[in-house]
XYZ file of C-alpha atoms in Angstrom:
560
model
C 88.874 11.658 88.153
C 89.902 8.537 89.753
C 93.418 7.024 88.995
C 94.165 4.896 92.164
C 94.332 1.469 92.568
C 95.525 0.813 88.868
C 96.966 -2.230 89.520
C 93.624 -3.840 89.794
C 92.097 -1.932 87.119
C 94.559 -3.720 85.158
C 94.101 -7.132 86.422
C 90.962 -6.809 85.870
C 91.644 -5.818 82.634
C 94.216 -8.673 81.876
C 92.590 -10.663 79.275
C 91.959 -7.756 77.368
C 94.075 -7.479 74.175
C 95.389 -3.845 74.698
C 95.849 -1.388 72.065
C 98.349 1.416 72.098
C 97.533 4.476 71.027
C 99.966 7.535 70.230
C 99.455 11.041 70.118
C 102.341 13.210 69.965
C 104.538 12.674 72.416
C 102.717 10.546 74.264
C 101.476 7.132 74.084
C 99.091 5.406 75.944
C 97.543 1.554 76.227
C 93.700 1.350 75.988
C 93.426 -1.333 78.493
C 95.017 1.059 80.798
C 91.835 3.506 81.243
C 92.357 5.214 84.757
C 88.513 6.639 85.160
C 85.576 8.091 83.076
C 84.221 11.460 83.832
C 81.658 13.539 82.405
C 83.878 14.133 79.267
C 85.834 11.641 78.217
C 87.851 8.878 79.743
C 91.280 8.986 81.251
C 94.276 6.941 80.205
C 97.612 6.131 82.200
C 100.353 6.987 79.490
C 103.811 7.921 79.012
C 106.369 10.903 77.554
C 107.482 8.672 75.085
C 111.038 10.198 74.999
C 111.523 10.586 78.883
C 109.341 7.098 79.720
C 108.030 9.543 82.527
C 104.109 8.364 83.074
C 101.242 10.819 82.150
C 97.568 10.782 82.732
C 95.770 11.167 79.309
C 92.273 12.663 79.315
C 90.446 12.045 75.982
C 87.790 14.371 74.837
C 85.378 13.482 72.065
C 85.267 16.230 69.527
C 82.284 15.462 68.573
C 80.558 17.011 71.599
C 81.918 20.672 69.845
C 81.686 20.031 66.640
C 78.573 22.059 66.097
C 80.096 25.195 68.684
C 83.338 26.230 67.441
C 83.632 29.312 70.227
C 82.968 26.731 72.981
C 85.845 24.535 71.592
C 87.911 27.373 71.195
C 87.415 28.776 74.262
C 88.416 25.606 75.875
C 91.945 24.977 74.172
C 92.566 29.076 74.986
C 91.285 28.344 78.666
C 93.577 25.464 78.993
C 96.567 26.730 78.191
C 95.936 29.255 81.102
C 96.020 25.743 83.075
C 98.783 24.537 81.803
C 100.750 27.377 83.143
C 99.893 26.826 86.900
C 103.028 25.113 88.464
C 101.668 24.704 92.212
C 103.065 21.281 93.776
C 98.875 20.917 95.555
C 97.310 21.139 92.076
C 97.342 18.779 89.320
C 100.064 19.782 86.963
C 98.999 20.950 83.427
C 101.507 19.610 81.003
C 99.922 19.492 77.429
C 96.714 20.008 74.909
C 97.080 17.763 71.921
C 94.102 18.609 69.411
C 93.508 16.084 66.613
C 90.128 15.851 64.140
C 88.183 13.647 66.565
C 89.600 14.746 69.515
C 90.990 16.563 72.304
C 93.803 15.392 74.750
C 94.942 16.914 77.709
C 98.204 15.667 79.282
C 98.566 15.969 83.190
C 100.601 14.933 85.842
C 100.336 11.398 86.779
C 99.343 10.920 90.405
C 100.233 6.977 90.881
C 98.545 6.770 94.531
C 95.139 7.493 94.337
C 92.278 9.762 95.766
C 91.328 11.312 98.914
C 87.864 9.103 98.454
C 89.814 6.154 98.054
C 92.476 6.897 101.379
C 88.735 7.614 103.488
C 87.420 4.356 102.298
C 90.579 2.386 103.376
C 91.385 3.851 106.647
C 89.548 6.457 109.056
C 91.870 9.551 109.529
C 92.509 10.902 112.544
C 91.629 14.810 113.487
C 95.185 15.161 112.926
C 95.444 13.442 109.584
C 92.329 16.037 108.403
C 93.671 19.041 109.496
C 97.509 18.598 107.566
C 95.425 17.092 104.350
C 93.112 20.332 104.149
C 96.398 22.749 104.384
C 97.458 20.610 100.977
C 94.234 22.329 99.737
C 94.207 25.260 100.755
C 97.766 25.927 99.463
C 96.281 25.339 96.158
C 93.199 26.780 96.552
C 95.692 30.109 97.482
C 96.918 29.558 93.628
C 93.293 29.363 91.978
C 91.614 32.007 93.601
C 94.508 34.108 92.805
C 93.655 33.389 88.997
C 90.061 33.771 89.855
C 89.567 29.890 89.138
C 86.104 28.723 90.887
C 86.297 24.254 91.508
C 82.494 23.736 91.282
C 83.202 19.834 91.931
C 85.245 19.303 94.319
C 84.911 16.264 96.262
C 87.155 13.566 97.726
C 87.810 11.919 94.479
C 89.082 15.124 92.751
C 91.609 15.169 95.764
C 94.469 13.277 93.974
C 97.759 11.996 96.237
C 101.345 11.471 94.877
C 104.327 11.255 97.328
C 102.496 11.771 99.883
C 101.490 15.154 98.560
C 97.489 15.877 98.057
C 96.566 17.562 94.721
C 93.282 19.558 93.708
C 92.821 17.740 90.615
C 89.949 18.183 87.826
C 89.408 21.723 88.584
C 88.604 24.637 85.751
C 87.116 22.295 82.844
C 83.684 22.525 83.960
C 83.625 25.864 85.128
C 84.693 27.192 81.674
C 82.666 24.814 79.793
C 80.068 26.832 81.596
C 80.918 30.125 81.084
C 81.140 29.668 77.563
C 78.109 27.485 76.325
C 74.695 28.756 77.126
C 72.750 25.020 78.030
C 75.800 24.703 80.512
C 75.339 27.829 82.229
C 71.939 26.431 82.465
C 72.738 23.137 84.139
C 73.659 22.895 87.542
C 76.775 21.184 88.045
C 79.198 18.896 90.781
C 78.749 16.545 93.181
C 75.008 16.530 95.346
C 76.184 16.013 98.808
C 78.907 18.434 98.712
C 77.414 21.281 96.535
C 76.735 24.558 98.138
C 73.076 25.228 98.717
C 73.350 28.602 96.316
C 73.912 25.672 93.270
C 71.051 23.686 94.623
C 68.520 26.195 94.716
C 70.097 27.088 91.239
C 71.207 30.818 92.248
C 74.422 32.884 91.647
C 77.012 32.018 93.175
C 80.992 32.922 93.332
C 84.088 31.175 94.952
C 82.748 30.427 98.455
C 80.920 27.594 96.913
C 83.827 25.864 96.968
C 84.405 26.624 100.911
C 81.355 25.125 101.449
C 82.805 21.609 99.483
C 85.680 21.602 100.964
C 83.684 22.094 104.614
C 81.851 18.979 103.932
C 84.832 17.064 102.569
C 86.843 18.605 106.208
C 83.372 17.347 107.959
C 83.546 13.559 106.254
C 87.706 13.258 107.111
C 86.896 14.200 111.104
C 83.759 12.562 111.906
C 83.948 9.463 108.780
C 80.124 10.809 107.097
C 79.210 14.051 105.539
C 77.320 15.954 107.836
C 74.022 16.377 105.599
C 72.262 13.206 103.437
C 69.059 13.060 101.322
C 67.751 10.594 98.435
C 67.615 13.338 95.614
C 69.109 16.861 95.273
C 65.554 18.163 96.216
C 65.353 16.635 99.544
C 69.111 17.416 100.366
C 68.624 21.115 99.476
C 65.251 20.728 102.479
C 67.657 19.353 105.143
C 70.624 21.546 104.482
C 67.824 24.379 105.060
C 66.173 23.274 107.899
C 69.019 21.667 109.768
C 71.548 24.386 110.662
C 75.290 22.491 110.505
C 76.043 21.005 114.341
C 78.561 18.761 115.407
C 77.127 15.418 117.657
C 77.100 16.455 121.083
C 80.110 14.182 122.648
C 82.233 14.262 119.575
C 86.008 14.667 120.590
C 87.260 17.876 118.261
C 89.369 20.423 118.668
C 88.326 24.023 118.957
C 89.801 25.139 116.035
C 88.277 22.432 113.282
C 84.846 23.316 115.637
C 84.888 26.959 114.147
C 86.553 26.095 111.286
C 83.614 23.981 110.281
C 80.942 26.376 111.500
C 82.504 29.090 109.592
C 82.614 27.356 106.330
C 78.904 25.865 106.213
C 77.125 28.801 106.820
C 74.110 28.779 104.539
C 74.484 32.024 103.871
C 77.059 32.756 101.370
C 77.698 36.464 102.501
C 78.011 35.428 105.880
C 80.077 32.344 104.839
C 84.349 32.782 105.718
C 85.923 34.434 102.868
C 88.907 32.765 101.406
C 91.597 35.308 102.973
C 89.792 34.630 106.366
C 90.528 30.769 105.596
C 93.780 31.068 104.550
C 94.718 33.685 107.453
C 93.198 30.985 109.537
C 94.991 27.987 108.670
C 98.659 30.416 108.346
C 97.874 31.176 112.046
C 97.402 27.363 112.917
C 100.457 26.734 110.941
C 102.336 29.098 113.052
C 101.782 27.684 116.097
C 102.869 24.219 114.989
C 105.937 22.682 116.924
C 109.008 22.432 114.339
C 109.220 18.739 114.351
C 105.660 18.473 113.256
C 105.917 16.252 109.905
C 103.958 13.560 110.024
C 101.177 13.570 107.553
C 98.299 10.764 106.455
C 100.294 9.520 103.706
C 103.558 8.232 105.700
C 105.837 10.538 103.870
C 107.653 13.298 105.097
C 106.827 16.697 104.545
C 108.376 20.110 106.082
C 105.507 21.281 108.826
C 104.475 24.102 106.611
C 103.601 23.780 103.041
C 105.316 26.184 100.479
C 105.574 26.453 97.090
C 107.432 28.313 94.505
C 106.035 31.860 95.306
C 104.422 32.968 98.174
C 100.990 33.795 97.441
C 99.717 37.300 98.148
C 96.112 38.891 98.659
C 96.250 41.356 95.905
C 92.889 42.892 96.708
C 94.940 44.183 100.284
C 97.949 45.465 98.595
C 99.530 48.387 100.821
C 100.953 51.009 99.758
C 104.680 50.934 98.709
C 106.244 51.557 101.378
C 110.666 53.207 101.476
C 111.700 50.269 102.728
C 110.433 48.245 99.417
C 113.516 47.965 96.684
C 112.859 48.784 93.094
C 112.005 45.278 92.032
C 110.194 44.673 94.578
C 107.712 47.774 93.918
C 108.110 46.792 90.298
C 106.283 43.523 91.016
C 103.612 44.692 93.379
C 102.673 47.616 90.536
C 102.727 44.528 87.734
C 100.333 42.318 90.416
C 97.740 45.027 90.531
C 97.483 45.288 86.934
C 97.763 41.520 86.643
C 94.264 41.670 88.427
C 93.217 44.513 87.351
C 93.597 43.374 83.359
C 92.266 39.845 84.538
C 88.886 41.850 85.630
C 88.566 43.725 82.349
C 89.437 40.921 80.382
C 86.132 38.441 82.625
C 83.070 41.726 81.732
C 84.523 41.929 77.690
C 84.273 37.645 77.690
C 81.016 37.764 79.690
C 79.681 40.369 77.213
C 80.692 38.752 73.873
C 79.374 35.326 75.487
C 75.631 37.086 75.596
C 76.252 38.537 72.219
C 76.334 35.110 70.957
C 73.361 33.903 72.484
C 71.250 36.539 71.057
C 72.761 36.331 68.135
C 71.989 32.574 68.230
C 67.876 33.319 69.297
C 67.163 36.041 66.435
C 64.730 34.947 64.787
C 62.546 33.825 67.876
C 63.849 37.548 69.785
C 62.398 39.140 66.600
C 58.708 38.223 67.318
C 58.440 39.841 70.481
C 59.977 43.724 69.862
C 58.016 46.142 67.908
C 60.325 48.597 66.846
C 61.776 48.814 63.753
C 65.719 47.043 63.703
C 65.903 47.885 67.527
C 66.795 44.285 68.163
C 70.011 44.938 65.304
C 71.301 47.584 66.270
C 71.659 46.185 69.904
C 73.956 43.098 68.486
C 75.930 46.014 66.275
C 76.820 48.255 69.191
C 77.366 45.238 71.785
C 79.688 43.406 69.504
C 81.307 46.552 68.317
C 82.437 47.463 71.934
C 83.156 44.240 73.080
C 86.192 45.035 70.220
C 86.968 48.369 71.364
C 87.470 46.957 75.258
C 89.418 44.055 74.086
C 91.532 46.306 71.676
C 92.035 48.933 74.670
C 92.878 46.237 77.186
C 95.541 45.016 74.541
C 97.003 48.609 74.428
C 97.117 48.558 77.769
C 99.164 45.498 78.282
C 101.556 46.448 75.474
C 102.113 49.972 76.970
C 103.246 48.157 80.231
C 104.866 45.258 78.464
C 107.016 48.316 77.367
C 107.545 49.959 80.250
C 108.377 46.958 82.207
C 109.832 44.217 79.373
C 112.424 42.571 81.696
C 109.824 41.455 84.581
C 106.900 40.952 81.753
C 109.378 38.368 80.363
C 109.548 36.819 83.765
C 105.552 36.944 84.620
C 104.267 33.664 83.424
C 101.056 35.242 84.868
C 100.952 38.039 82.790
C 101.748 35.832 79.777
C 99.370 33.346 79.626
C 96.917 36.228 80.170
C 98.473 37.555 77.380
C 97.929 34.763 75.199
C 94.439 34.309 76.406
C 92.962 37.457 75.573
C 94.710 37.660 72.155
C 93.186 34.294 71.280
C 89.776 35.616 72.346
C 90.416 38.830 70.629
C 90.727 36.487 67.220
C 87.559 35.072 68.637
C 85.796 38.121 68.725
C 86.729 39.667 65.350
C 85.912 36.309 63.504
C 82.019 36.684 65.242
C 81.491 40.442 64.233
C 82.411 39.388 60.819
C 79.760 36.300 61.094
C 77.466 38.797 62.328
C 77.690 41.129 59.265
C 77.651 38.620 57.301
C 74.453 37.519 58.902
C 72.663 40.960 58.756
C 73.785 41.482 55.084
C 72.350 38.324 53.338
C 69.212 39.405 55.436
C 69.361 42.875 52.888
C 69.668 44.901 56.946
C 73.341 45.957 57.073
C 73.629 48.314 54.271
C 70.293 49.596 55.663
C 71.787 49.512 59.364
C 75.455 51.230 57.800
C 72.619 54.271 56.895
C 70.981 54.502 60.355
C 72.429 57.825 61.684
C 72.627 56.483 65.762
C 74.870 53.906 65.157
C 76.430 54.794 61.493
C 79.640 55.435 63.743
C 79.624 51.808 65.336
C 81.117 50.485 61.791
C 84.511 52.122 62.376
C 88.063 50.480 63.420
C 88.664 52.959 66.345
C 87.105 55.273 68.230
C 87.160 58.519 70.291
C 86.449 58.626 73.556
C 83.415 60.157 73.123
C 81.807 57.376 70.698
C 83.331 54.565 73.214
C 80.975 56.485 75.864
C 78.280 56.545 73.146
C 78.620 52.805 71.906
C 77.733 52.483 75.781
C 75.290 54.851 76.031
C 73.467 53.045 72.921
C 73.712 49.229 74.776
C 72.155 50.957 77.956
C 69.367 52.631 75.957
C 68.663 50.022 73.151
C 69.005 47.277 75.800
C 66.595 48.595 77.981
C 63.710 49.061 75.195
C 64.475 45.480 73.797
C 64.012 44.031 77.410
C 61.043 45.728 78.241
C 59.022 45.049 74.901
C 59.798 41.578 74.561
C 58.827 40.617 78.425
C 55.122 42.552 78.140
C 54.830 40.865 74.954
C 55.621 37.677 76.516
C 53.104 38.686 79.403
C 50.099 38.779 76.802
C 50.720 35.203 75.545
C 50.455 31.431 76.856
C 53.450 30.761 78.918
C 54.797 27.386 77.730
C 58.568 25.864 77.319
C 59.059 27.277 74.025
C 59.440 30.962 75.279
C 61.659 30.078 78.001
C 64.581 30.935 75.583
C 63.251 34.890 74.878
C 63.063 35.315 78.417
C 66.690 34.143 79.047
C 67.420 36.811 76.631
C 65.740 39.831 77.827
C 67.433 38.764 81.503
C 70.934 38.333 80.026
C 70.314 42.015 78.151
C 69.395 43.174 81.821
C 72.296 41.846 83.439
C 74.681 43.797 80.847
C 72.268 46.929 81.823
C 72.132 46.245 85.975
C 76.013 45.438 86.308
C 77.564 48.433 83.986
C 75.439 50.773 86.444
C 76.782 48.671 89.194
C 80.381 49.350 88.497
C 79.168 53.467 87.720
C 78.666 53.162 91.341
C 81.853 51.887 92.273
C 80.259 48.539 93.208
C 82.610 45.432 92.521
C 81.461 43.413 90.031
C 83.012 39.875 89.459
C 82.251 38.405 86.262
C 83.626 35.102 86.432
C 81.186 34.638 89.572
C 78.116 35.823 87.432
C 75.823 31.898 87.123
C 72.127 32.957 87.506
C 69.525 30.656 88.089
C 68.358 30.283 84.441
C 68.188 26.228 84.544
C 65.526 24.848 82.486
C 64.795 22.942 85.666
C 63.372 26.913 86.827
C 59.588 27.163 87.048
C 58.782 29.302 84.019
C 56.288 31.059 85.386
C 58.660 31.628 88.477
C 61.404 32.840 85.914
C 59.315 34.906 84.270
C 57.876 36.653 87.142
C 61.486 36.856 88.737
C 62.971 37.808 85.477
C 60.062 41.070 85.214
C 60.593 42.048 88.587
C 63.359 42.935 87.324
C 62.497 46.330 85.084
C 61.790 47.385 88.287
C 65.255 47.781 89.661
C 66.573 48.622 85.851
C 64.144 51.857 86.593
C 65.500 52.720 89.568
C 69.032 52.421 87.920
C 67.803 54.619 85.027
C 66.593 57.459 87.412
C 69.328 57.427 89.448
C 71.499 57.469 85.903
C 69.959 60.519 84.286
């Protein structure tokens, strides 16, 4: 969010009568609006006790009043973001909710943003690299927590006292993950969007590497590498004009190599975050000790450091004898954190789909002939979500009991536990809502009497019953998807069918990803953003979804 030139903003509003608002321990004047984004306005404010400046983002709660789950998810995720404490990430300070608004209190950045800086001066390559080092350091922390920004652009890189900070990250990502409507949309600023987002394809954390590459190019050469009048033309230019640096341009081999590796269209061939981190580390290692100039004239150390060195948790080496007990314990806890967060991502993903299918109950039932199969699928899927969340909480409690002292010092684990507990409440609430709805339809008692799923109404499950839940999810899900798509194929294709096609697609996501896990393939559920957009041609979407049935068939043949 743009926080630059607030003096000019204030001058322009000088003739407007200001109105002071007090929210909790903070106050702000409506005259001092720093900027406006998709979800609300940002004001310059102060913490009333210390008079320290803060930025206050006000979000209208009407945007979420019909989606309580979405509102609660935003609150839970912001609680996680509050715990980031890194010099290259805008600090989240507080969250305040009222009946009408959500207020997000963040660190105030008084020196503008990167967009403003580039508009007022041409950066040297050395200055561009120095800024990149700041941003890369911030991303080390984001990637450690599996945060995808998805709207990285110069205006979202804020500056304070010569330090460049990633701002406005996470919210669009978390909103998208929780809301079906947002999941189907294309978010971000087109000029900086990865081609996978422009094409409405699946994408992961590497989408931010592309955006950062565009920013790096723009800092060095003063313009973006691809231009267009609209998204379609931009995508066409990217796909048909491979990245190249103009002949004769003066740029170091380091920058040229980094840019070529960042701006690779194929996400799988694009440089990884670990490789990018290592590339800049090697660059820093070669710097002379007196290299401390920075693009904003403030003095910074030659190597950017922060409170805790970021580790590559995916490549932790076996514990060596030379490690102290506390170091070994720290590695164990870090491994546990990554494992728990992965499990949590799968649970959240399944719950999201469960909510979607429940909201489409009446529409989807039209395409299903097998009696009660849709209701049974919802029951076992919701039960398994609740069961998986319960097991995850138990694992964390066991870890806490074994290593209580370290747990008390680990903000990451504490934040994760807080979020999981909040989400667990949502899962229990949803099951109650599902059962109430089925009861009103006169189906609940009938379902409880069905021998194949009667056990799923229990509070606790044995290991064999947990496996049975999973088997039922796979069995019912496969049959529902096939029935729905076979019926849809016979009908006249019209936009009203999109929701049903999407439901079948969601169900196949659950089945296929579970089978991938069973084969030892890694599935990062935080990176699953399918091309389920309203802007996708309906005929192509149906054909693509039907083609996944073939993958389902192959998957099950290999399984049984």
